[in-house]
CSV table of C-alpha atoms in Angstrom, one decimal:
chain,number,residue,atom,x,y,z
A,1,UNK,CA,16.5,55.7,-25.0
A,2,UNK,CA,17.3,52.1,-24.8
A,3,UNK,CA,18.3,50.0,-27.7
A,4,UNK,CA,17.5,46.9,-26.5
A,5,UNK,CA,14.6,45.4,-28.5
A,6,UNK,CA,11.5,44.2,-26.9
A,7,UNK,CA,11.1,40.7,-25.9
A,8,UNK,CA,9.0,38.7,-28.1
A,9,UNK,CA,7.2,36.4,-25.7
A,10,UNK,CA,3.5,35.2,-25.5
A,11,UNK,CA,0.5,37.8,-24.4
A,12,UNK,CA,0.3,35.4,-21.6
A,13,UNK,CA,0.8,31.9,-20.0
A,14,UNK,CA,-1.1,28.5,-18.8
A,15,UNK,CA,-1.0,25.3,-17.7
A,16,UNK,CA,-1.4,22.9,-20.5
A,17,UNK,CA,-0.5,20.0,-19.0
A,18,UNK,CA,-0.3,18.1,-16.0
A,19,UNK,CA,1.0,14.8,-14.8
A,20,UNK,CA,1.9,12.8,-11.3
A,21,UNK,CA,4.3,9.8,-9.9
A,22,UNK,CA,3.0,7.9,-6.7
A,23,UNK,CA,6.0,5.1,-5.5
A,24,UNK,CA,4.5,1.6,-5.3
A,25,UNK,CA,5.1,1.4,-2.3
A,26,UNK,CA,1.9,2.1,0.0
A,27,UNK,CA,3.1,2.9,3.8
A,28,UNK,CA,-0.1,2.6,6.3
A,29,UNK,CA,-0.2,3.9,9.7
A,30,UNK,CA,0.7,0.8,11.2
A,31,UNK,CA,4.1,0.5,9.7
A,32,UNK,CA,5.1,4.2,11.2
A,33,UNK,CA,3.4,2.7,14.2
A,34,UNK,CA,6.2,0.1,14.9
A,35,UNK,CA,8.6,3.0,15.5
A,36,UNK,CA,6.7,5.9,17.6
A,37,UNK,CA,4.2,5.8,20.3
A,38,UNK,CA,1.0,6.4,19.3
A,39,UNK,CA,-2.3,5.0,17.3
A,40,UNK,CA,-3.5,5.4,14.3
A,41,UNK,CA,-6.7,7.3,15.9
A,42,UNK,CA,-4.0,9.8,16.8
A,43,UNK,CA,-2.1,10.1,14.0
A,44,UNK,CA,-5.7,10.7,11.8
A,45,UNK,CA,-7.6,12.8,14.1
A,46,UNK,CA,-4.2,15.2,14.3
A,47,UNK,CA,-3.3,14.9,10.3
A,48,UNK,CA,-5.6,13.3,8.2
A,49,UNK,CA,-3.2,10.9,7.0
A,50,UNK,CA,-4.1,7.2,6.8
A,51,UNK,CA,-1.2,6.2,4.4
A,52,UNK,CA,1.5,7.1,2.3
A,53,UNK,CA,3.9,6.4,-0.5
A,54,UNK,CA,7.6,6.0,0.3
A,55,UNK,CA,10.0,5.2,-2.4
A,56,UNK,CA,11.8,2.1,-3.2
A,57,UNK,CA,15.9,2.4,-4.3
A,58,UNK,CA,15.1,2.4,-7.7
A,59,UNK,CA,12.2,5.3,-7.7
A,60,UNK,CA,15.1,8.1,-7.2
A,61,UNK,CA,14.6,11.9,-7.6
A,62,UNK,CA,15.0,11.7,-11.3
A,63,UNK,CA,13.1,9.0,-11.7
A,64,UNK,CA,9.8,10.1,-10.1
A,65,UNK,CA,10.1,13.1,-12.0
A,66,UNK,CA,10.6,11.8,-15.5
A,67,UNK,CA,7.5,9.2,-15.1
A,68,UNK,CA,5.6,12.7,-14.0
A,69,UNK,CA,7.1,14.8,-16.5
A,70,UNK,CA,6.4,12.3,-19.5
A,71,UNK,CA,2.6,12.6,-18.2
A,72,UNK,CA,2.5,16.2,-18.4
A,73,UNK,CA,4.1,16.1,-21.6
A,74,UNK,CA,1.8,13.6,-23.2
A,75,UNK,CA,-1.2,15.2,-22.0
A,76,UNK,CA,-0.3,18.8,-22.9
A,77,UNK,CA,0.7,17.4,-26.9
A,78,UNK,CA,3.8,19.0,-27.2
A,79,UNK,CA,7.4,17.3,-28.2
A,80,UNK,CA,9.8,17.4,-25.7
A,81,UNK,CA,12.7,18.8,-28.1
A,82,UNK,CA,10.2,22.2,-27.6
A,83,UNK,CA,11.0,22.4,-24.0
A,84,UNK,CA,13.4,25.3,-23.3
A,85,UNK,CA,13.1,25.1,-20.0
A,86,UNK,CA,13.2,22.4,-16.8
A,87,UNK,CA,12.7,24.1,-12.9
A,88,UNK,CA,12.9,21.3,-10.7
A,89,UNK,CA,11.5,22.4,-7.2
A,90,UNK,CA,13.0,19.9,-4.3
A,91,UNK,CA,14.6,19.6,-1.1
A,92,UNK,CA,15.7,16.0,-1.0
A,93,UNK,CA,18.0,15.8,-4.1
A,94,UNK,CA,21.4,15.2,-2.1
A,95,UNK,CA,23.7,16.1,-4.7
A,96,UNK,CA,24.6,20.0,-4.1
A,97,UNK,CA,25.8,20.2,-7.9
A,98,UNK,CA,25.0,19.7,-10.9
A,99,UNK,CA,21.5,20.3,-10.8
A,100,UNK,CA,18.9,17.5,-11.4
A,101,UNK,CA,16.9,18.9,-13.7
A,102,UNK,CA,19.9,18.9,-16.3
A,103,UNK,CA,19.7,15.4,-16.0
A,104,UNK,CA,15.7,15.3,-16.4
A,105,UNK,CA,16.1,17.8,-19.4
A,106,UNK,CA,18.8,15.2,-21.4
A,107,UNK,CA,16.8,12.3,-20.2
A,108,UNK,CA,13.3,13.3,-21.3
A,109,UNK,CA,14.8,14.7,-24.5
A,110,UNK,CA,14.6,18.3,-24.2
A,111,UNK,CA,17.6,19.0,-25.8
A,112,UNK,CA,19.6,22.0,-24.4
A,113,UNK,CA,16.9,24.1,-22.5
A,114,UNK,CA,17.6,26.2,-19.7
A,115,UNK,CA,17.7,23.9,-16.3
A,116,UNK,CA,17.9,24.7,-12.7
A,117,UNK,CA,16.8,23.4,-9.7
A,118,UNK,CA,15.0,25.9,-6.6
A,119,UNK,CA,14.7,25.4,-3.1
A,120,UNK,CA,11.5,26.7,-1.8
A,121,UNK,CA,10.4,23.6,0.2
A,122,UNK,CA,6.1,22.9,0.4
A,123,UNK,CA,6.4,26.6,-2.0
A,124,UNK,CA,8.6,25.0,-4.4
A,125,UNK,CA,5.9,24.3,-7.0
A,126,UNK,CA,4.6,28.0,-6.2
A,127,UNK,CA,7.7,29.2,-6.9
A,128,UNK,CA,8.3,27.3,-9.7
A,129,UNK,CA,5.4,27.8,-11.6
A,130,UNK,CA,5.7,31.9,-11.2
A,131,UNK,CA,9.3,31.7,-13.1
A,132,UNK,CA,7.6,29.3,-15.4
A,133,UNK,CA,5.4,32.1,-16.9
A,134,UNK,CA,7.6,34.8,-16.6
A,135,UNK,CA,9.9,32.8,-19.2
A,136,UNK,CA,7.0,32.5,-21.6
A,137,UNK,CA,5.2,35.7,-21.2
A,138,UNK,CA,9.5,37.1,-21.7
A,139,UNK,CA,10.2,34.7,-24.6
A,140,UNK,CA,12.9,32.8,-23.3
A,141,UNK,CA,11.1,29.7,-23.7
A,142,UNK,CA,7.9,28.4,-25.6
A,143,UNK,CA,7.5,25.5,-23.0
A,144,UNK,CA,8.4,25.1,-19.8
A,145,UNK,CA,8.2,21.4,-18.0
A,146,UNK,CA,8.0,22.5,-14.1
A,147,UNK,CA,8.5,19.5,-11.4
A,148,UNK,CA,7.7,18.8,-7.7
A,149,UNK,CA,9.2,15.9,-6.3
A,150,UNK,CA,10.5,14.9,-2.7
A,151,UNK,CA,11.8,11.8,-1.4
A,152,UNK,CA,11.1,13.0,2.0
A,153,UNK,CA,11.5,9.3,3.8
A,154,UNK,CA,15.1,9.8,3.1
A,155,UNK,CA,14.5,12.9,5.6
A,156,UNK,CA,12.3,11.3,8.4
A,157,UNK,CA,13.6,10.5,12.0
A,158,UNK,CA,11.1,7.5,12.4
A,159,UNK,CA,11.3,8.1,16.1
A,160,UNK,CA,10.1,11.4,16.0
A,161,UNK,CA,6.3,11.2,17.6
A,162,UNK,CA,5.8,14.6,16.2
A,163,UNK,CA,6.5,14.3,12.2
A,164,UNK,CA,7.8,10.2,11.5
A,165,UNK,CA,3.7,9.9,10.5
A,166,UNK,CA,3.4,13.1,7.8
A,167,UNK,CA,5.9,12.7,5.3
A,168,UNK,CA,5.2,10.9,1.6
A,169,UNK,CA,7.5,10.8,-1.6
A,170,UNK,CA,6.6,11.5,-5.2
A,171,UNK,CA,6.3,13.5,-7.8
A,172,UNK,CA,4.3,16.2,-10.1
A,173,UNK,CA,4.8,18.1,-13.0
A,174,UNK,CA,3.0,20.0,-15.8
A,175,UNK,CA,3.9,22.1,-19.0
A,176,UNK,CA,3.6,25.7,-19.0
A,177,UNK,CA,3.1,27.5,-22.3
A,178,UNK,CA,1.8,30.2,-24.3
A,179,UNK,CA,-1.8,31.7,-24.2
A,180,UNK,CA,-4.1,34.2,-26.1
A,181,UNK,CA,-6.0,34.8,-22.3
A,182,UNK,CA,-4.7,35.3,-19.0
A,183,UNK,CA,-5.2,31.8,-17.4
A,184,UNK,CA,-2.4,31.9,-14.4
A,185,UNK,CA,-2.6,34.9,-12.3
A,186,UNK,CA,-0.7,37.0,-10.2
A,187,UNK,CA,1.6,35.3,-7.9
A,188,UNK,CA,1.3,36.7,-4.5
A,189,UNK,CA,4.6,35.4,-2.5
A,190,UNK,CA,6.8,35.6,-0.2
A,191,UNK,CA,8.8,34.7,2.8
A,192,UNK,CA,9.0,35.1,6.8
A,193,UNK,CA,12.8,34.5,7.4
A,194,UNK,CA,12.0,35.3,11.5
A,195,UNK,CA,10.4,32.0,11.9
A,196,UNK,CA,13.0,29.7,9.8
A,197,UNK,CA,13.4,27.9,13.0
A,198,UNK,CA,10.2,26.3,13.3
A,199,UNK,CA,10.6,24.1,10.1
A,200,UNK,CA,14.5,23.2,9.5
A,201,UNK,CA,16.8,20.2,8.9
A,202,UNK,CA,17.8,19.2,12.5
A,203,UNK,CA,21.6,19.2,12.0
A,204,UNK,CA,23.4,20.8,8.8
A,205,UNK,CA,25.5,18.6,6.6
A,206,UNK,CA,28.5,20.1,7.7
A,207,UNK,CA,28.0,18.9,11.5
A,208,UNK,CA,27.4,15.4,9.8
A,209,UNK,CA,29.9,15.1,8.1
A,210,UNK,CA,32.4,16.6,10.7
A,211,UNK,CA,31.0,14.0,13.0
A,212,UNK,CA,29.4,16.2,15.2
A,213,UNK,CA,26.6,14.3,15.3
A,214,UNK,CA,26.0,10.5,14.2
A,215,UNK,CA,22.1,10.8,13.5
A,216,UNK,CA,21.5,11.3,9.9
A,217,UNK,CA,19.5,14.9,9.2
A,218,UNK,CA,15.9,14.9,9.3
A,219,UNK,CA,13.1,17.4,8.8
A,220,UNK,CA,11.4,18.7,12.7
A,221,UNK,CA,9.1,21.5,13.1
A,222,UNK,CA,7.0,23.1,15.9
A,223,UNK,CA,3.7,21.7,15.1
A,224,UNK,CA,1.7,24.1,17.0
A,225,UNK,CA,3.1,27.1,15.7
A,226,UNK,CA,3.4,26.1,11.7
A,227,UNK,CA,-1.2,25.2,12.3
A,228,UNK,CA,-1.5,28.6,13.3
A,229,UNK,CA,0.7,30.5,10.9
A,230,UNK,CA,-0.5,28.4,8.5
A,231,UNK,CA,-4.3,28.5,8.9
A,232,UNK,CA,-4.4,32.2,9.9
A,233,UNK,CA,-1.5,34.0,7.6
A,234,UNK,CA,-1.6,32.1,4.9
A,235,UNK,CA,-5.4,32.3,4.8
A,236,UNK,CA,-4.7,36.3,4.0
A,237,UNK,CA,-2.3,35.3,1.3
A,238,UNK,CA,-5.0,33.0,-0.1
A,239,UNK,CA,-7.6,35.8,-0.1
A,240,UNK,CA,-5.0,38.3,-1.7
A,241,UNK,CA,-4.1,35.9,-4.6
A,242,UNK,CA,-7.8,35.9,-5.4
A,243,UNK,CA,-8.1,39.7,-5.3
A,244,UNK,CA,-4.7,39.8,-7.5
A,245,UNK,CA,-6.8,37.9,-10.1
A,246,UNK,CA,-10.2,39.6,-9.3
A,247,UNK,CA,-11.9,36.4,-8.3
A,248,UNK,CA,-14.3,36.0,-5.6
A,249,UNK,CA,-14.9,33.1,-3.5
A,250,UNK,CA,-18.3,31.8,-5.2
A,251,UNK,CA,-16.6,32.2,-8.6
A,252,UNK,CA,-13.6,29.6,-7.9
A,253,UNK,CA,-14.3,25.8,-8.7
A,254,UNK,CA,-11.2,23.9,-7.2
A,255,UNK,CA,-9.4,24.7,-3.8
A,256,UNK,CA,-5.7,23.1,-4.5
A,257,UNK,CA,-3.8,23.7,-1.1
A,258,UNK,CA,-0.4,22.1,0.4
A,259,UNK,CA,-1.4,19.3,1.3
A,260,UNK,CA,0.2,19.4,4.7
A,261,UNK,CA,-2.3,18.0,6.9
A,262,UNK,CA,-6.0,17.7,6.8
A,263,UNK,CA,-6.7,19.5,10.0
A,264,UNK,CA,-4.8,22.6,8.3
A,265,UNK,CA,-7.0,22.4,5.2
A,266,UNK,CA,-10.0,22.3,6.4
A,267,UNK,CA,-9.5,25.5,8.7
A,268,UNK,CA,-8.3,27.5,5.6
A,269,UNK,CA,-11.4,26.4,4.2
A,270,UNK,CA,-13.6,27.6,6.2
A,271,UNK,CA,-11.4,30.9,6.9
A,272,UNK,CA,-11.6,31.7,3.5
A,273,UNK,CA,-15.4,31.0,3.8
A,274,UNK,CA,-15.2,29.0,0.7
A,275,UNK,CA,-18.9,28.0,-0.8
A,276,UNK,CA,-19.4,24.2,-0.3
A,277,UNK,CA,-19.6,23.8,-4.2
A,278,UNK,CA,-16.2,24.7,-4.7
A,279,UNK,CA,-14.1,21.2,-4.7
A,280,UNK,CA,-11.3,20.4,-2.1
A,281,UNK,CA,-8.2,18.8,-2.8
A,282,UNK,CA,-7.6,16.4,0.3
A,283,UNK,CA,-5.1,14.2,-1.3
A,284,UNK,CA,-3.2,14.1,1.7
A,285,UNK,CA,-4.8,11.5,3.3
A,286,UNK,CA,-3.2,9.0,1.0
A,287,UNK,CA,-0.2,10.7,-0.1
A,288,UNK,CA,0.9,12.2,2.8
A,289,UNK,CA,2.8,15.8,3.1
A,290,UNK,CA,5.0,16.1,0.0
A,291,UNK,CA,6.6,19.2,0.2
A,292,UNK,CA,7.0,20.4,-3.5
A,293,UNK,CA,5.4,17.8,-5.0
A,294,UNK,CA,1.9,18.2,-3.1
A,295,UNK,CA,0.0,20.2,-4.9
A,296,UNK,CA,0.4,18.9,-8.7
A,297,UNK,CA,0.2,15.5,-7.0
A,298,UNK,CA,-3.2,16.9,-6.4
A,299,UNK,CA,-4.3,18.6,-9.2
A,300,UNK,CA,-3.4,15.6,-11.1
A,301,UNK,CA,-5.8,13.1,-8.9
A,302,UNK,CA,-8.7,15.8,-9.1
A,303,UNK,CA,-8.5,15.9,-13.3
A,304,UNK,CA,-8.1,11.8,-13.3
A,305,UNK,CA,-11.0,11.1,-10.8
A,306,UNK,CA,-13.4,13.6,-12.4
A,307,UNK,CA,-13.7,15.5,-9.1
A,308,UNK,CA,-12.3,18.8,-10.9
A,309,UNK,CA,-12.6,19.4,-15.2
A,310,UNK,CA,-10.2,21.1,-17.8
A,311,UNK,CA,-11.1,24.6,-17.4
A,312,UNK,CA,-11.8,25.0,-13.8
A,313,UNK,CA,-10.6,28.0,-11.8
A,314,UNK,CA,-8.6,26.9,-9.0
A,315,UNK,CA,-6.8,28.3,-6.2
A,316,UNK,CA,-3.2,27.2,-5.6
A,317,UNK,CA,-1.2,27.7,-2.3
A,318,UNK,CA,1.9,26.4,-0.7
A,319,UNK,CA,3.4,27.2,2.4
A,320,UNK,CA,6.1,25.6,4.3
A,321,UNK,CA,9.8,25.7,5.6
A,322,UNK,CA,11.8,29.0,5.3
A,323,UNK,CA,9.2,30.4,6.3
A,324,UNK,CA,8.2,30.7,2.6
A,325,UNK,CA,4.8,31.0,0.6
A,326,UNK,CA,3.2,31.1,-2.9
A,327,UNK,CA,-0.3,32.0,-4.2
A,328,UNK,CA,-2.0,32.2,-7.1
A,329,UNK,CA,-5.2,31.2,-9.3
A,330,UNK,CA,-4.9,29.0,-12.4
A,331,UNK,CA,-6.9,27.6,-14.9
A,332,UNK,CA,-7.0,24.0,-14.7
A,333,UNK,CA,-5.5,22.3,-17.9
């Protein structure tokens, strides 16, 4: 028999807080325009995207994510000296080591929680938010501050036709804590490590560094063949994370996908066979794809603009490079 004592942690876990950084700076098609052939017909018709926000010197990874994360912690009405723990979900913080969110944890005040940052790419959030309530439901933390944020114009080749239009910086965030109900479901995840090669950095660091090649590394992918692993497989994982939490499709409120391109969303949509009263996030087409920032970027604009309510059910799923994925259904803070 073990004589380890059981953890102590809360019945269950929730959002109770949300909050968002968008850069100043608004980027139309036009601009992307004066590098790449094309229009900004094509660039719409294909993505959705009409603008986006890239960030200026100043608006760094840490940044973003303390504006965001002082948000979330202002609207879920805790004290930041009760966070004891910071998960930081990026891909465009260039420093391998020390992690950013120990710098976000000191700077916001947190004191001496646990701090780490994960890789997950458009997932990251997904990712993110599933360790989130394992710490609370274990008792390892009361709180838990969870960020998104990308500065993914540090990683676009403007001369790429295929990708120089999709990609956005900013940042989202929200507090995780304790609950009496269950209020974030099961987290169906997972990866697909046989197609890593159709979303990747074009060159590695390394080969940079070594001078292998002069061209600074950039995110590519294989447009065709990320729309239909997207809109087909992770339509399934959509409709398993709403059997996980025994929800059917005309009981959800708010679908909050990746918001990696318009065209994707709106074929998930109607895959999933989603009732026309359930709302859409479709932030995308001002924000562009933001990897792991995406969708609390978009929760965030739904709650502000009324379009979704504290309370909502609402189906969360990101999907991107790795191949990686996360789903699950949440109760909206």
């Amino acid at each position: 028999m073990s004589k380890i004592k059981p953890s102590k942690g809360a019945p269950y876990a929730r959002i109770m807080g949300v909050g968002g950084y968008r850069p100043t700076r608004v980027v139309p098609n036009e601009v992307i325009l004066e590098t790449i052939d094309s229009s900004d017909e094509w660039i719409r018709s294909r993505s959705g995207i009409a603008s986006r926000h890239w960030a200026s010197p100043e608006e760094t990874v840490a940044a973003m994510s303390i504006e965001a994360a002082g948000k979330a912690i202002a609207d879920a009405g805790v004290n930041p000296d009760q966070i004891g723990g910071v998960i930081v979900a990026t891909v465009s913080h260039f420093k391998q080591t020390p992690a950013i969110a120990t710098e976000i944890a000191d700077r916001i005040g947190a004191g001496k929680p646990a701090a780490f940052d994960i890789s997950a790419g458009c997932a990251g959030f997904g990712y993110g938010l599933t360790l989130a309530k394992g710490m609370v439901v274990e008792g390892s933390a009361e709180y838990v501050l969870v960020i998104g944020v990308e500065r993914l114009s540090d990683l676009t080749d403007l001369e790429d036709r295929a990708t120089a239009f999709l990609f956005g910086d900013g940042a989202g965030a929200v507090i995780v804590g304790p609950s009496k109900e269950p209020m974030i479901g099961p987290t169906v995840w997972g990866s697909e490590g046989d197609k890593s090669e159709t979303i990747k950095q074009t060159v590695s660091w390394e080969e940079y560094r070594n001078g292998t090649v002069e061209k600074f590394p950039a995110i590519t992918q294989e447009g065709q063949a990320v729309f239909r692993w997207a809109v087909f497989e992770m339509a399934k994982v959509a409709q398993q994370a709403l059997d996980a939490a025994g929800i059917s499709p005309a009981e959800l409120d708010v679908f909050i996908p990746h918001q990696a391109n318009m065209r994707i969303i709106d074929s998930m949509v109607k895959t999933l066979k989603l009732p026309e009263n359930v709302t859409v996030a479709r932030d995308v087409e001002t924000t562009g794809n933001t990897s792991a920032a995406s969708i609390p970027l978009a929760m965030e604009r739904l709650l502000a603009t009324g379009q979704a309510k504290s309370g909502d059910t609402a189906l969360v799923i990101g999907f991107g490079a790795g191949l990686v994925y996360a789903a699950t259904v949440v109760t909206l803070p």
